[in-house]
Short mmCIF file of C-alpha atoms in Angstrom, two decimals:
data_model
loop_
_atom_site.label_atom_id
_atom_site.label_comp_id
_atom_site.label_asym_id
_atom_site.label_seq_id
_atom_site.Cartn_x
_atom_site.Cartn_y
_atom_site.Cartn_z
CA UNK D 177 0.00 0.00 0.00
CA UNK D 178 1.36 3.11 -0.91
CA UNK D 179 1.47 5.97 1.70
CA UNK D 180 -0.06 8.95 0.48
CA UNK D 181 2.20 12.36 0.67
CA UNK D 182 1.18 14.69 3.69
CA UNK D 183 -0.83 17.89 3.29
CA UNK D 184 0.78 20.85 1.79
CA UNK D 185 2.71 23.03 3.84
CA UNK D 186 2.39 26.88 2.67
CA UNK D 187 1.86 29.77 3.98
CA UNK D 188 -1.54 29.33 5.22
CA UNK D 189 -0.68 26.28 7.24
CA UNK D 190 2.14 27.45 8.41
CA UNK D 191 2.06 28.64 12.02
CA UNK D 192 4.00 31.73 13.21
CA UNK D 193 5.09 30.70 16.10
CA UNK D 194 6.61 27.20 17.13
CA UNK D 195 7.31 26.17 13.74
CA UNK D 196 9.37 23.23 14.83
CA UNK D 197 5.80 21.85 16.36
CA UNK D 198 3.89 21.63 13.44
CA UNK D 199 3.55 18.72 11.09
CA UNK D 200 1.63 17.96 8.31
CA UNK D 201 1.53 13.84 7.72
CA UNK D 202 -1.54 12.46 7.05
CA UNK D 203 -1.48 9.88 9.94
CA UNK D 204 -0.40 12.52 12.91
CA UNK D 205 -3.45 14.56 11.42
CA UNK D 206 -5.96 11.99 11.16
CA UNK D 207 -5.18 10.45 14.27
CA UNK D 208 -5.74 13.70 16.09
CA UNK D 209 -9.04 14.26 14.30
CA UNK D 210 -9.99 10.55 15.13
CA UNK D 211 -9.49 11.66 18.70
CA UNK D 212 -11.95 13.92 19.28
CA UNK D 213 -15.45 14.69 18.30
CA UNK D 214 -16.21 18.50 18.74
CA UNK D 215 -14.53 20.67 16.70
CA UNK D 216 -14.64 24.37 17.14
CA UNK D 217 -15.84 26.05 13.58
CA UNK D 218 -15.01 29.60 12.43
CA UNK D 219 -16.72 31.28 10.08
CA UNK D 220 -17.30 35.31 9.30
CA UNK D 221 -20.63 37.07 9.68
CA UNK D 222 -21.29 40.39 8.70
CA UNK D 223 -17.59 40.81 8.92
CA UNK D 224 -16.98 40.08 12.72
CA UNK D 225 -15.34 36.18 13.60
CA UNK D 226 -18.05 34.08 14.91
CA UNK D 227 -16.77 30.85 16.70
CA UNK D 228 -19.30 27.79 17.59
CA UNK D 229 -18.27 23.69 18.97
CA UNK D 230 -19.73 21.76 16.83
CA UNK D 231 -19.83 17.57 16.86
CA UNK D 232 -18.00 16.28 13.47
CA UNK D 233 -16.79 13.32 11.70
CA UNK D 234 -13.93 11.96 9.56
CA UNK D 235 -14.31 10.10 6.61
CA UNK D 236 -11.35 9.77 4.61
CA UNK D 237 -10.35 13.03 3.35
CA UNK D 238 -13.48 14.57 4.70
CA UNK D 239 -15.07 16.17 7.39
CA UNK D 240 -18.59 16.42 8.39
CA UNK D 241 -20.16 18.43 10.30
CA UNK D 242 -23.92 18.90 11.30
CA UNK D 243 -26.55 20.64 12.79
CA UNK D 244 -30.14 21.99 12.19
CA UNK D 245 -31.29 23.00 8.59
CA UNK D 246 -31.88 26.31 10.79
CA UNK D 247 -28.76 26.88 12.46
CA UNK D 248 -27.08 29.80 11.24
CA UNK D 249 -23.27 28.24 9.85
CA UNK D 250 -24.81 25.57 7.80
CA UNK D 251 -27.55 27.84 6.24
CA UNK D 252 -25.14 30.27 4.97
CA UNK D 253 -22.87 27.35 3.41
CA UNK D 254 -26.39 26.11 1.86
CA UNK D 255 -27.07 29.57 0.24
CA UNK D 256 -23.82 30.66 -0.55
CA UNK D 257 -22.32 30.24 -3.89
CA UNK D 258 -19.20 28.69 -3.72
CA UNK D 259 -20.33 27.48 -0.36
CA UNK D 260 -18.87 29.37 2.79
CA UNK D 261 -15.18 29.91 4.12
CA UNK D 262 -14.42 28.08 7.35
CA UNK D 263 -11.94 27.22 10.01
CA UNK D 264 -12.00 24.01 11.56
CA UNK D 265 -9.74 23.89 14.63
CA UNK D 266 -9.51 20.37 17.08
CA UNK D 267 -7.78 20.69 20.24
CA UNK D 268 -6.46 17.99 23.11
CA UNK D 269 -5.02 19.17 26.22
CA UNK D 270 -2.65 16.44 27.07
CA UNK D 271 -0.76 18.27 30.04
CA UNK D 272 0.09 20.72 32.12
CA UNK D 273 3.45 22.17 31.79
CA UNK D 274 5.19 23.91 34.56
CA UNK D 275 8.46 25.70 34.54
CA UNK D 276 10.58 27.35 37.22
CA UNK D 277 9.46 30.36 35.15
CA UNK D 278 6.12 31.90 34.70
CA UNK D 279 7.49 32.43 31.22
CA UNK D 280 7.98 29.07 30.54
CA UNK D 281 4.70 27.32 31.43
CA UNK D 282 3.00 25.53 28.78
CA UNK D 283 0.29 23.41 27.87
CA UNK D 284 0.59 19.93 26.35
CA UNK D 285 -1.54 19.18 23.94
CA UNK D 286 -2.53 18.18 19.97
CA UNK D 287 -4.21 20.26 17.64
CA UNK D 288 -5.33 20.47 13.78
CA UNK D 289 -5.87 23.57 11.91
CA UNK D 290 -8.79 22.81 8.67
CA UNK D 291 -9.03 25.91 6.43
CA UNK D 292 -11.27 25.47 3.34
CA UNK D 293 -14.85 25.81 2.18
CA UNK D 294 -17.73 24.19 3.39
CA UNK D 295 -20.41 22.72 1.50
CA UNK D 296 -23.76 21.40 2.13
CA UNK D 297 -24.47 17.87 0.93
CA UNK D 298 -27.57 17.55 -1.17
CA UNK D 299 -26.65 13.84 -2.23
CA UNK D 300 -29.40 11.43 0.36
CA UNK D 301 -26.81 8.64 0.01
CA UNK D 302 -23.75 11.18 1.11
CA UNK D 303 -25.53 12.93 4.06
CA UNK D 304 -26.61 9.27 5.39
CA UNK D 305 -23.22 8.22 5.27
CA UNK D 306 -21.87 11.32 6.64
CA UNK D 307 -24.31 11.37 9.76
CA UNK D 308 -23.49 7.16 10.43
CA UNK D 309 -20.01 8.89 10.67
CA UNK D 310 -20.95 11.75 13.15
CA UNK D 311 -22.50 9.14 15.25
CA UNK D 312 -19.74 6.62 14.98
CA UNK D 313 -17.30 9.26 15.44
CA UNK D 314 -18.20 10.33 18.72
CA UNK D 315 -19.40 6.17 19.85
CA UNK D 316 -18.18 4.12 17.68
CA UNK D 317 -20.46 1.13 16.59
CA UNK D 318 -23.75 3.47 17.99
CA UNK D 319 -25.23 3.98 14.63
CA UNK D 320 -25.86 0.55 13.72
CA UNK D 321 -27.69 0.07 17.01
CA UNK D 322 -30.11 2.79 16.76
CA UNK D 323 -32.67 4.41 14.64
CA UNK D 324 -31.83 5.74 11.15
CA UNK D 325 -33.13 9.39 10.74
CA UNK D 326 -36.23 9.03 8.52
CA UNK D 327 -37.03 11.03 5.85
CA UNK D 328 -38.37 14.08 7.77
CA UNK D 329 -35.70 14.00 10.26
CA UNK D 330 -33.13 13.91 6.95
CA UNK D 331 -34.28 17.01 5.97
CA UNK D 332 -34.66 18.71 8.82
CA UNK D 333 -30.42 18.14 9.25
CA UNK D 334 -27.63 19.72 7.23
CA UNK D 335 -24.73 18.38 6.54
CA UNK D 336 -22.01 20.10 4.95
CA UNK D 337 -18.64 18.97 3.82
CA UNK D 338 -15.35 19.90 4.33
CA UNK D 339 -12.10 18.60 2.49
CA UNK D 340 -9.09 17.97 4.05
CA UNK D 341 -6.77 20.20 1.76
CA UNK D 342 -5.16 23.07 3.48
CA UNK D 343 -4.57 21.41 6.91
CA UNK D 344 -1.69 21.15 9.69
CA UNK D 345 -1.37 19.51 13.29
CA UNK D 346 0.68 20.94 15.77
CA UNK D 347 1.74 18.99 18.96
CA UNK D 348 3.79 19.92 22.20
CA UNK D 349 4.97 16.90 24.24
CA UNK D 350 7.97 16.61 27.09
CA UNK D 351 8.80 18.49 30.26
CA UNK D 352 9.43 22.22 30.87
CA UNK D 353 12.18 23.82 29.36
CA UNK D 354 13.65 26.90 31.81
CA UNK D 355 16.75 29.12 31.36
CA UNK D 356 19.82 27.32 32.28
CA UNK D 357 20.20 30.37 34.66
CA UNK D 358 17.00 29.00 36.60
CA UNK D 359 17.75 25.29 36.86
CA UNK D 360 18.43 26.13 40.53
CA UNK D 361 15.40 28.05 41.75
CA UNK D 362 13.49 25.93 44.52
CA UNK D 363 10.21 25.73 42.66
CA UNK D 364 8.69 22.30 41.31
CA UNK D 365 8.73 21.65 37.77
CA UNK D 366 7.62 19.73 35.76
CA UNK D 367 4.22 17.92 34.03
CA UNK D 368 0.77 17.08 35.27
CA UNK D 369 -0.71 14.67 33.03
CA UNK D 370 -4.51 15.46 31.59
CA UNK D 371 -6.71 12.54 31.24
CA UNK D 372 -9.64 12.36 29.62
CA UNK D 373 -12.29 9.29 30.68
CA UNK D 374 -15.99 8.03 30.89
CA UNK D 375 -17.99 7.38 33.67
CA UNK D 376 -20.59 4.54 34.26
CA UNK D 377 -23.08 4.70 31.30
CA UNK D 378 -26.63 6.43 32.82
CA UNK D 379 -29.58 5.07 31.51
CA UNK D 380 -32.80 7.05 30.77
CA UNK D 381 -35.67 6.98 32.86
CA UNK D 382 -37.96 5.15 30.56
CA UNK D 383 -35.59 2.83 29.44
CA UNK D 384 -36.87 -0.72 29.17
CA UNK D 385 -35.52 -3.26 31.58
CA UNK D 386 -33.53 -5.98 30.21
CA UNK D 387 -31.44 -3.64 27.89
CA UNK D 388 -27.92 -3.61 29.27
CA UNK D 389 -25.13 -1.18 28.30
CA UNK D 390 -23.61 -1.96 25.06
CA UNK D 391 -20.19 -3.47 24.92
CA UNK D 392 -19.05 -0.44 22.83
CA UNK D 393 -20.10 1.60 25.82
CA UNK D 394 -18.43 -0.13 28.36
CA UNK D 395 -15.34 -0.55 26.83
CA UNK D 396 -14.84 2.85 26.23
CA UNK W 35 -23.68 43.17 47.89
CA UNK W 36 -25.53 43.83 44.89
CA UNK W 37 -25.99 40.98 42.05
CA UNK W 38 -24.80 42.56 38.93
CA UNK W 39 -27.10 42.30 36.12
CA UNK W 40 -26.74 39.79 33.29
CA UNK W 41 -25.41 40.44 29.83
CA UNK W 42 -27.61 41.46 27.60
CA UNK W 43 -29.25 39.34 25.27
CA UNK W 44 -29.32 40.84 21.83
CA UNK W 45 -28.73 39.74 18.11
CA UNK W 46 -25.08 38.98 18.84
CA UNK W 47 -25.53 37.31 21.34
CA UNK W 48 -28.96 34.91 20.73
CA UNK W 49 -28.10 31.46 18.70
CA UNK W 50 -30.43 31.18 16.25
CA UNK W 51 -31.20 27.05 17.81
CA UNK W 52 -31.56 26.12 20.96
CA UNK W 53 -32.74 29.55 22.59
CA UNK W 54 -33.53 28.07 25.29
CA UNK W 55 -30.26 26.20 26.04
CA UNK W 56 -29.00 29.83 26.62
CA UNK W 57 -27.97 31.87 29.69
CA UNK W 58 -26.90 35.26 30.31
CA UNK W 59 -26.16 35.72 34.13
CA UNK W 60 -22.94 36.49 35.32
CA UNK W 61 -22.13 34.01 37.63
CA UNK W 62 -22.98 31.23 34.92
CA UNK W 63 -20.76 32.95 32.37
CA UNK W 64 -18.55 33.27 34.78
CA UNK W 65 -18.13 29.10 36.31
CA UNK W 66 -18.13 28.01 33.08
CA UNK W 67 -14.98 30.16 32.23
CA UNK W 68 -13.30 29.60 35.46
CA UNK W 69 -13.73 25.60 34.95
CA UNK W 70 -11.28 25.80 31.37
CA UNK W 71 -7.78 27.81 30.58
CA UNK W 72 -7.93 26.67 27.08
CA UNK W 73 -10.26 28.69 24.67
CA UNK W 74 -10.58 29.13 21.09
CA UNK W 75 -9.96 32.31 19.57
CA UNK W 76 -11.45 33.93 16.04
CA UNK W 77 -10.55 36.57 13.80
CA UNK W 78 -10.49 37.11 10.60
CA UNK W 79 -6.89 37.01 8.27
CA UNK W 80 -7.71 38.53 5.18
CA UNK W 81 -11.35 37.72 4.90
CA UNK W 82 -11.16 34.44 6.23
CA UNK W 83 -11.75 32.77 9.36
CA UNK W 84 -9.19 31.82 11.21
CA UNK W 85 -9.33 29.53 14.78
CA UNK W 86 -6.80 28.66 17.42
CA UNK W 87 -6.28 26.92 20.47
CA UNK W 88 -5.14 29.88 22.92
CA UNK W 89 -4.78 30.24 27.33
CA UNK W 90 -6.82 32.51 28.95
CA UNK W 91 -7.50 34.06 32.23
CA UNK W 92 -10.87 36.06 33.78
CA UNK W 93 -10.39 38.56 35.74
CA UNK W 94 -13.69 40.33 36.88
CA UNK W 95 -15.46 41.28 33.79
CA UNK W 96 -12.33 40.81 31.08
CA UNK W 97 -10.47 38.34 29.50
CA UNK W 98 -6.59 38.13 29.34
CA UNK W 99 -4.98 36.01 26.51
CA UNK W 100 -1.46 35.97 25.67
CA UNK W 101 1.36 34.65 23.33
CA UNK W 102 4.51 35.40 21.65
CA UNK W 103 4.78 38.95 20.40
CA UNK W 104 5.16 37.53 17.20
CA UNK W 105 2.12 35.92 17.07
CA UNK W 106 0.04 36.26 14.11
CA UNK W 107 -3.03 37.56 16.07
CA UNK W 108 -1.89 39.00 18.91
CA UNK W 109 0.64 41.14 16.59
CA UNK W 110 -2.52 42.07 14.89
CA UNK W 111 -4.35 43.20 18.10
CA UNK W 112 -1.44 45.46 18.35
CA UNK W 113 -1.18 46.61 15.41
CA UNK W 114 -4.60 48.15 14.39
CA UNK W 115 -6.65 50.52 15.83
CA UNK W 116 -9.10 49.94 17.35
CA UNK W 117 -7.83 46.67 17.91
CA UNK W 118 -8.86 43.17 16.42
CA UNK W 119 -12.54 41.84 15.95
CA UNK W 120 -12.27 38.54 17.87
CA UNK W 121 -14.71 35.66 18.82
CA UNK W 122 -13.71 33.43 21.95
CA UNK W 123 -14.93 30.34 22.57
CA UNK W 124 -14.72 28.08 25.78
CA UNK W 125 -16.44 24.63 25.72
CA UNK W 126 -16.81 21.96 28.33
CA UNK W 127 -18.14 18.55 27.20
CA UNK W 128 -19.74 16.76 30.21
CA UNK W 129 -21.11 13.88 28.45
CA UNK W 130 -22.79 11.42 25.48
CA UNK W 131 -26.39 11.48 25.16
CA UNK W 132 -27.34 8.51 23.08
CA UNK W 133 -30.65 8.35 22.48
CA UNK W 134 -32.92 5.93 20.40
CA UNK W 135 -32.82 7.54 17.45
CA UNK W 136 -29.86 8.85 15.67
CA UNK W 137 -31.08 11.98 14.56
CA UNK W 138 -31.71 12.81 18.98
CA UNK W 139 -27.75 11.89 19.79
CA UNK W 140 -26.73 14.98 21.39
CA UNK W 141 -23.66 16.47 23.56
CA UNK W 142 -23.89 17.17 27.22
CA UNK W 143 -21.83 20.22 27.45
CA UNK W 144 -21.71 24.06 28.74
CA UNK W 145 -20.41 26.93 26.12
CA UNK W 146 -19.30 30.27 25.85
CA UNK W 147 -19.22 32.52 23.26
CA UNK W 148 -17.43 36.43 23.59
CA UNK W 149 -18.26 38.77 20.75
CA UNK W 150 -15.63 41.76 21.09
CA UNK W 151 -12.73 43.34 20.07
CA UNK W 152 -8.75 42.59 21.34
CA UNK W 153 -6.55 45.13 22.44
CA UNK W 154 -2.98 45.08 23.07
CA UNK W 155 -1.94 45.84 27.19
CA UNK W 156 0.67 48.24 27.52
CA UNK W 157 0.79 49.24 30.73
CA UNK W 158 3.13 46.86 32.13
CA UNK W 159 1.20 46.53 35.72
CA UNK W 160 -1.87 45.21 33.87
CA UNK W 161 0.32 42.80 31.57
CA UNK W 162 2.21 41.59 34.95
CA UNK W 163 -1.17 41.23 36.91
CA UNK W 164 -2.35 39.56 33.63
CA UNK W 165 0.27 37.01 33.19
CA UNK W 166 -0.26 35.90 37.03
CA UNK W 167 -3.89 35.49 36.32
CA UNK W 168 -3.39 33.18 33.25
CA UNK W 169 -0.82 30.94 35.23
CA UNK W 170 -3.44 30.94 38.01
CA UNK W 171 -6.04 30.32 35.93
CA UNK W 172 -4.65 26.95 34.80
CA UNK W 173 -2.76 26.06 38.06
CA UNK W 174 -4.58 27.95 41.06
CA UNK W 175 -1.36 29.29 43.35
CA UNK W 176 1.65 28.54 40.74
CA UNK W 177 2.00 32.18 40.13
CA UNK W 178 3.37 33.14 43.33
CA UNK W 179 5.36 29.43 43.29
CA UNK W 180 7.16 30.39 40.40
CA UNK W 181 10.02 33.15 38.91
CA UNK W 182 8.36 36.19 37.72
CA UNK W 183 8.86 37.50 34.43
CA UNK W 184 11.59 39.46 34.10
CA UNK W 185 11.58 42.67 31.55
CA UNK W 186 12.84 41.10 28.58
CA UNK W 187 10.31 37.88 28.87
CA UNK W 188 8.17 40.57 29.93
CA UNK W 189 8.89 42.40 26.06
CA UNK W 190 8.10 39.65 24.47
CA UNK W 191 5.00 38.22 26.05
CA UNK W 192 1.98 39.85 24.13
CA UNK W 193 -1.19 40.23 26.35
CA UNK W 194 -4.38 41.09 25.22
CA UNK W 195 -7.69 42.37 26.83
CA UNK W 196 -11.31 41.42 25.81
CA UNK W 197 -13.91 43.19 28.04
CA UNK W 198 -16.85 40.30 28.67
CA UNK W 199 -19.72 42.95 27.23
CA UNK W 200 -21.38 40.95 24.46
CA UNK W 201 -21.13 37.31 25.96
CA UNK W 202 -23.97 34.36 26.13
CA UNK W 203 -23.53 30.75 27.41
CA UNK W 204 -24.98 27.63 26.34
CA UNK W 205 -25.56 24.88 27.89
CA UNK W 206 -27.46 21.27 27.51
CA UNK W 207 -28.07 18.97 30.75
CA UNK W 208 -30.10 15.80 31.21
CA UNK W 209 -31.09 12.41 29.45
CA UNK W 210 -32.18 11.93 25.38
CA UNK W 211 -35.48 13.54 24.39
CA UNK W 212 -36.76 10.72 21.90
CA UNK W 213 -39.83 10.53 20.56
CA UNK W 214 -42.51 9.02 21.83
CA UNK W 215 -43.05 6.13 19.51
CA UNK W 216 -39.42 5.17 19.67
CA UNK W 217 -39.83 4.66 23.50
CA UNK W 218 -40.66 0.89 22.85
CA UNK W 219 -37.37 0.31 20.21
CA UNK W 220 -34.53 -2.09 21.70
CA UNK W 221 -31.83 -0.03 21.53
CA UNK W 222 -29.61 1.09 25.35
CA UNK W 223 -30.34 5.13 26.07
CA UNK W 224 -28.99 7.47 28.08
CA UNK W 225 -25.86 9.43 29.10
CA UNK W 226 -22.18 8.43 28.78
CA UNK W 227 -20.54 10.84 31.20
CA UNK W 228 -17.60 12.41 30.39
CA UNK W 229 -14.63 12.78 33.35
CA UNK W 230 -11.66 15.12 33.54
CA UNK W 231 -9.01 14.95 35.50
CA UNK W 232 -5.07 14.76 36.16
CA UNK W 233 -2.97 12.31 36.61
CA UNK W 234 0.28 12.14 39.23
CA UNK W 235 2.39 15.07 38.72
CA UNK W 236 5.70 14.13 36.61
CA UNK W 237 8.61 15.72 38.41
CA UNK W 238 11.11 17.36 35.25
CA UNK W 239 14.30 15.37 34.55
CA UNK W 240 16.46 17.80 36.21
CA UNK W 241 14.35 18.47 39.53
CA UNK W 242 16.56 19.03 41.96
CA UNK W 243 15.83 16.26 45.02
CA UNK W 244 13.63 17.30 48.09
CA UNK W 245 11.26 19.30 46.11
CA UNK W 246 7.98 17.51 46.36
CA UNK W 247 4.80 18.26 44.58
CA UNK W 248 3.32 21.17 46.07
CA UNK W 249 0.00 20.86 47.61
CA UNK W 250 -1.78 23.22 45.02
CA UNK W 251 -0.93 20.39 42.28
CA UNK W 252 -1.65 17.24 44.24
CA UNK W 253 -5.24 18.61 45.32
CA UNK W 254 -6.33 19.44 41.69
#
């Protein structure tokens, strides 16, 4: 299997600062996206930045993202001709980073930069597929043990598209790094770890008995 | 003492789903920004959106972020007048809500948004007072266990303001809403919750021996 090359690095992509932390493979990047589920999405209205968490999913060299036919993102990507200029940032905090200095604290963490143009899916087939990936995305295994959204609930959901183009990751890992000068000063350095988990599955109130918590649950 | 009043709820500040998901007191806004350090921050690079992972830290009614003076936005936020058009964003997810049907997944979570604009901090008393507020923010009591900055970290630390005027939060608690005549289907429903936390603290290579964890890291 051939690996495919890694996403273009220009100027867009490019970070300012921390250069030497960025990278632009396709596995680093997909395996951060794979990692999470709620993006944060960018988008201009009227001119001013407008910044919202939205739930997405992965599929190949896609994103997805979704929400209401009424929300106010994915109707202007629906209207808009050629669809509507986003940023798609993903973020894990893996750690807290303490120096002897207060200039030298840091965070740990992983994060992937989307720029591009979103697009609303008008294919059925595509936004079925793309909202069995939302779903799976944030449980995997979920959407093939519940209810596929009818035809009503199909079109009361947009879906729009993003492709993964003009991307880059960008990860800090390791301990502090102070000024040799400071290597002496009596404070306490170095990481606290930042873990993410799941707690025991809740069920609903009306749910029937007899229906235990799914493996994929439970294993999470 | 007199409860302020909320933020006002206007265009900017109204999502267009959800309404009623939405809160504008103070002391809402205000937990849910206390419980994060890490926020996402918009603004627009030559008519596009652009998101990133950033720090933060509240103090009373305004927002302190910070980064390398060279930066991309925070150069920007010193550069123009009157500042930069920014959108902040600060999301907590507290769990999975898997209901029935796929179309009623949801998110457990609590959001919020800041509409404003960035300015630069020049006085070097409210950059100083700034910095220890971010380090506090993410690690209550490091700032005063730690080396000041000292005038040339000091020059190159950029800190900018972002007064919390046009500011809602969002936020979705509680089991799946499914329909009713999915009630009898035999699929699991309910909440997955969603933990944070921190793991032991991870002493630096070079610690110097007889330095143990402080007490402010070991309680978090």
């Amino acid at each position: 299997m051939s690996v495919p090359a890694g996403y273009q690095q220009n100027e867009l992509t490019t970070p300012t600062r921390s250069r030497e932390r960025a990278a632009y493979d396709r596995e680093t990047v997909h395996a951060i996206l794979d990692a999470g589920y709620v993006c944060h999405l960018g988008f201009v209205r009227d001119g001013a930045p407008v910044v919202l968490p939205t739930l997405y999913g992965r599929v190949g060299e896609r994103l997805y993202l979704h929400g209401s036919t009424g929300s106010r993102p994915l109707r202007m990507a629906g209207q808009r001709d050629p669809g509507l200029p986003v940023c798609v940032t993903v973020t894990h905090v893996d750690g807290l980073v303490l120096a002897r200095s207060a200039f030298h604290h840091s965070i740990n963490y992983r994060s992937v930069v989307v720029h591009g143009t979103a697009y609303q899916v008008t294919e059925e087939d595509e936004a079925r597929a793309a909202l069995d990936a939302l779903v799976d995305h944030v449980v995997p295994g979920r959407a093939a043990d519940s209810r596929p959204a009818n035809a009503k609930e199909l079109a009361a959901t947009a879906v729009v598209r993003l492709d993964l183009e003009q991307v880059s990751a960008k990860i800090r890992t390791g301990g502090p790094s102070d000024e040799p000068e400071d290597i002496g000063l009596p404070y306490w350095t170095g990481v606290l770890p930042v873990t993410h988990g799941y707690g025991a599955p809740v069920p609903a109130d009306d749910l029937a008995p007899g229906i235990p918590a799914p493996a994929y649950l439970t294993r999470l």
